[in-house]
Amino acid sequence: MNRIFGVGKKKEAPPAPTGPSLAETSEHLDSRVELLDKKIKQCDEELIKYKQQMATRSGAAGAKQRALAVLKRKKMYEAQRDQMMNTQFNVDQAAFTQEQIQTNINVVESMKVANHAMKSQMNELNIDHVEDVVDDMADLMMDQDEINDILGRSYNLPEGCDDASLEAEFSMLEEEVAMDKENELRAGPSAPTYLPTALPGGEQQQSAAAEGSASHSTAPVALGSTNKPQ
């Protein structure tokens, strides 16, 4: 069939338009706006001059006509400047959109590269193999716990060293400590160590008599006064 009817030609993509870029267009418009601002400033200077001439009677008539012409030209420049500024805004917005599109293209391309890399990495991983490895590790940890329990057992302990016997003996010790504290509270505080101990009755009387005789035998001695010669 292709030999009879032939093969349709593929439509070729239209060539990309050539011309200044959006950035260049924006710069050109910016220069035009600056030029119009200068012309508007010149009109303002001329208006000031004509205003001074209108203050005098001799040049009032001619200055008025020239001032009106300058005002008309100034309005025209201002309208052109506003139009240029609006056009520049649209160009800048289009440039921003173009940059955003290029950014999105770069993001998509980077995501494609990352997707290809992740697929190649995932091919090296097998979910079943990973699950087997985790199960083996869990079994090894359980075996290790059993080994630790076996190695922690005690052998050849004397009689009465089991847990029940040790707990009973510890309870008895606690009871003894409680009884000792109770006896100390009942006995009350002990006498200070610096007080003398009590003596028997006879010894107390003899010591008291000895102290009395000693006090009577020691009488005070009167000292005589000496007369000094006049």
Coordinates of C-alpha atoms in Angstrom, one line a residue:
M1 CA 0.0 0.0 0.0
N2 CA 2.8 2.3 0.7
R3 CA 4.2 1.7 -2.8
I4 CA 0.9 2.7 -4.3
F5 CA -0.2 5.6 -2.2
G6 CA 3.2 6.6 -0.9
V7 CA 4.2 7.6 2.6
G8 CA 3.0 10.9 3.9
K9 CA 5.7 13.3 4.8
K10 CA 6.2 13.9 8.5
K11 CA 5.4 17.4 9.5
E12 CA 8.5 19.2 10.5
A13 CA 8.5 21.4 13.6
P14 CA 8.4 25.1 12.6
P15 CA 11.7 26.9 13.1
A16 CA 12.1 28.8 16.2
P17 CA 11.5 32.5 15.8
T18 CA 14.5 34.7 15.8
G19 CA 14.7 38.1 17.3
P20 CA 15.6 39.9 20.5
S21 CA 15.1 38.1 23.8
L22 CA 12.7 39.3 26.4
A23 CA 15.5 40.7 28.5
E24 CA 16.9 42.7 25.6
T25 CA 13.4 44.0 24.9
S26 CA 13.0 45.0 28.5
E27 CA 16.3 46.9 28.5
H28 CA 15.3 48.7 25.3
L29 CA 12.0 49.8 26.8
D30 CA 13.7 50.9 29.9
S31 CA 16.0 53.2 27.8
R32 CA 13.0 54.6 26.0
V33 CA 11.3 55.4 29.4
E34 CA 14.5 57.2 30.6
L35 CA 14.6 59.2 27.4
L36 CA 11.0 60.3 27.8
D37 CA 11.6 61.3 31.4
K38 CA 14.4 63.6 30.2
K39 CA 12.1 65.2 27.7
I40 CA 9.4 65.7 30.3
K41 CA 12.0 67.3 32.5
Q42 CA 13.0 69.7 29.7
C43 CA 9.3 70.6 29.3
D44 CA 9.1 71.5 33.0
E45 CA 12.2 73.7 32.7
E46 CA 10.7 75.5 29.6
L47 CA 7.4 76.0 31.5
I48 CA 9.3 77.7 34.4
K49 CA 10.9 80.0 31.9
Y50 CA 7.6 80.9 30.2
K51 CA 6.0 81.4 33.6
Q52 CA 8.6 84.0 34.4
Q53 CA 8.0 85.7 31.1
M54 CA 4.3 85.8 31.6
A55 CA 4.9 87.8 34.8
T56 CA 5.9 90.7 32.7
R57 CA 3.5 92.6 30.5
S58 CA 5.7 92.8 27.4
G59 CA 6.1 89.0 26.9
A60 CA 2.9 87.8 28.4
A61 CA 1.0 87.2 25.1
G62 CA 3.8 85.2 23.3
A63 CA 4.8 83.3 26.4
K64 CA 1.3 82.0 26.9
Q65 CA 1.1 80.4 23.4
R66 CA 4.5 78.8 23.8
A67 CA 3.6 77.5 27.3
L68 CA 0.5 75.9 25.9
A69 CA 2.5 74.1 23.2
V70 CA 5.0 72.9 25.8
L71 CA 2.2 71.6 28.0
K72 CA 0.7 69.7 25.0
R73 CA 4.1 68.2 24.2
K74 CA 4.6 67.2 27.9
K75 CA 1.2 65.5 28.0
M76 CA 2.2 63.5 24.9
Y77 CA 5.5 62.5 26.4
E78 CA 3.8 61.4 29.7
A79 CA 1.3 59.3 27.8
Q80 CA 4.1 57.6 25.8
R81 CA 6.0 57.0 29.0
D82 CA 3.1 55.4 30.7
Q83 CA 2.5 53.2 27.7
M84 CA 6.1 52.1 27.6
M85 CA 6.1 51.3 31.3
N86 CA 3.0 49.1 30.9
T87 CA 4.6 47.4 27.9
Q88 CA 7.8 46.8 29.9
F89 CA 5.8 45.3 32.8
N90 CA 4.2 42.8 30.4
V91 CA 7.5 41.9 28.9
D92 CA 9.0 41.4 32.4
Q93 CA 6.1 39.2 33.4
A94 CA 6.5 37.1 30.2
A95 CA 10.3 36.8 31.0
F96 CA 9.5 35.6 34.5
T97 CA 7.0 33.0 33.2
Q98 CA 9.6 31.8 30.7
E99 CA 12.2 31.4 33.5
Q100 CA 9.6 29.6 35.6
I101 CA 8.9 27.2 32.8
Q102 CA 12.7 26.5 32.4
T103 CA 12.9 25.9 36.1
N104 CA 10.1 23.4 35.9
I105 CA 11.8 21.6 33.0
N106 CA 15.0 21.4 35.0
V107 CA 13.1 20.0 38.0
V108 CA 11.4 17.3 35.9
E109 CA 14.7 16.3 34.3
S110 CA 16.4 16.0 37.7
M111 CA 13.4 13.9 39.0
K112 CA 13.8 11.6 36.0
V113 CA 17.5 11.1 36.7
A114 CA 16.7 10.4 40.4
N115 CA 14.0 8.0 39.4
H116 CA 16.3 6.1 37.2
A117 CA 19.0 6.0 39.9
M118 CA 16.4 4.7 42.5
K119 CA 15.2 2.0 40.2
S120 CA 18.7 0.7 39.7
Q121 CA 19.4 0.8 43.4
M122 CA 16.1 -1.0 44.2
N123 CA 17.1 -3.8 41.8
E124 CA 20.0 -4.6 44.2
L125 CA 17.5 -5.1 47.0
N126 CA 15.2 -8.1 47.4
I127 CA 12.4 -7.8 49.9
D128 CA 12.3 -11.6 50.6
H129 CA 16.1 -11.5 51.2
V130 CA 15.7 -8.6 53.6
E131 CA 13.0 -10.4 55.5
D132 CA 15.1 -13.5 55.8
V133 CA 18.0 -11.5 57.2
V134 CA 15.8 -9.9 59.8
D135 CA 14.3 -13.2 60.8
D136 CA 17.8 -14.7 61.1
M137 CA 18.9 -11.8 63.3
A138 CA 15.9 -12.3 65.6
D139 CA 16.6 -16.0 65.9
L140 CA 20.2 -15.3 66.8
M141 CA 19.2 -12.9 69.5
M142 CA 16.9 -15.4 71.0
D143 CA 19.6 -18.0 71.0
Q144 CA 22.0 -15.6 72.6
D145 CA 19.5 -14.9 75.4
E146 CA 19.1 -18.6 76.1
I147 CA 22.9 -19.0 76.2
N148 CA 23.2 -16.1 78.7
D149 CA 20.5 -17.8 80.9
I150 CA 22.4 -21.1 80.9
L151 CA 25.7 -19.5 81.7
G152 CA 24.2 -17.5 84.5
R153 CA 23.0 -20.6 86.4
S154 CA 24.7 -21.4 89.8
Y155 CA 26.0 -24.9 90.6
N156 CA 27.0 -26.7 93.9
L157 CA 25.4 -24.2 96.2
P158 CA 25.2 -25.3 99.9
E159 CA 21.8 -26.1 101.5
G160 CA 19.7 -23.2 102.3
C161 CA 21.1 -20.9 99.6
D162 CA 18.0 -21.0 97.5
D163 CA 15.9 -17.9 97.0
A164 CA 13.2 -18.9 99.4
S165 CA 15.6 -19.7 102.3
L166 CA 17.5 -16.4 101.7
E167 CA 14.2 -14.4 101.8
A168 CA 13.2 -16.1 105.1
E169 CA 16.5 -15.3 106.7
F170 CA 16.4 -11.7 105.6
S171 CA 12.9 -11.4 107.1
M172 CA 14.3 -12.6 110.4
L173 CA 17.1 -10.1 110.3
E174 CA 14.6 -7.3 109.7
E175 CA 12.6 -8.5 112.8
E176 CA 15.7 -8.5 115.0
V177 CA 16.5 -4.9 113.9
A178 CA 13.0 -3.8 114.7
M179 CA 13.1 -5.4 118.2
D180 CA 16.5 -3.7 119.0
K181 CA 15.1 -0.3 118.1
E182 CA 12.0 -0.9 120.3
N183 CA 14.2 -1.9 123.3
E184 CA 16.3 1.2 122.9
L185 CA 13.1 3.4 122.9
R186 CA 11.8 1.6 126.1
A187 CA 15.1 2.0 128.0
G188 CA 15.1 5.7 127.6
P189 CA 18.1 8.0 127.4
S190 CA 21.2 6.9 129.3
A191 CA 22.9 9.1 132.0
P192 CA 25.8 11.3 130.9
T193 CA 29.2 9.8 131.3
Y194 CA 30.7 12.8 133.1
L195 CA 28.5 12.3 136.3
P196 CA 30.1 10.3 139.2
T197 CA 28.8 6.9 140.0
A198 CA 26.7 6.3 143.2
L199 CA 28.7 5.2 146.3
P200 CA 27.5 2.8 149.1
G201 CA 25.9 4.3 152.2
G202 CA 28.8 4.0 154.7
E203 CA 31.3 5.5 152.3
Q204 CA 29.0 8.4 151.6
Q205 CA 28.7 9.2 155.4
Q206 CA 32.5 9.0 155.9
S207 CA 33.2 11.3 153.0
A208 CA 30.7 13.8 154.3
A209 CA 32.2 13.8 157.9
A210 CA 35.7 14.2 156.5
E211 CA 34.6 17.2 154.4
G212 CA 32.9 18.8 157.6
S213 CA 36.0 18.4 159.8
A214 CA 38.2 19.8 157.2
S215 CA 36.1 22.9 156.9
H216 CA 36.1 23.6 160.7
S217 CA 39.9 23.1 161.2
T218 CA 40.8 25.7 158.7
A219 CA 40.1 29.0 160.6
P220 CA 41.0 32.3 159.1
V221 CA 44.2 34.0 160.5
A222 CA 43.8 37.7 161.5
L223 CA 46.6 39.9 160.5
G224 CA 47.7 42.6 163.0
S225 CA 48.0 46.2 161.9
T226 CA 51.5 47.8 162.1
N227 CA 51.8 51.4 163.5
K228 CA 54.0 53.5 161.4
P229 CA 56.1 56.3 163.3
Q230 CA 54.8 59.8 162.9

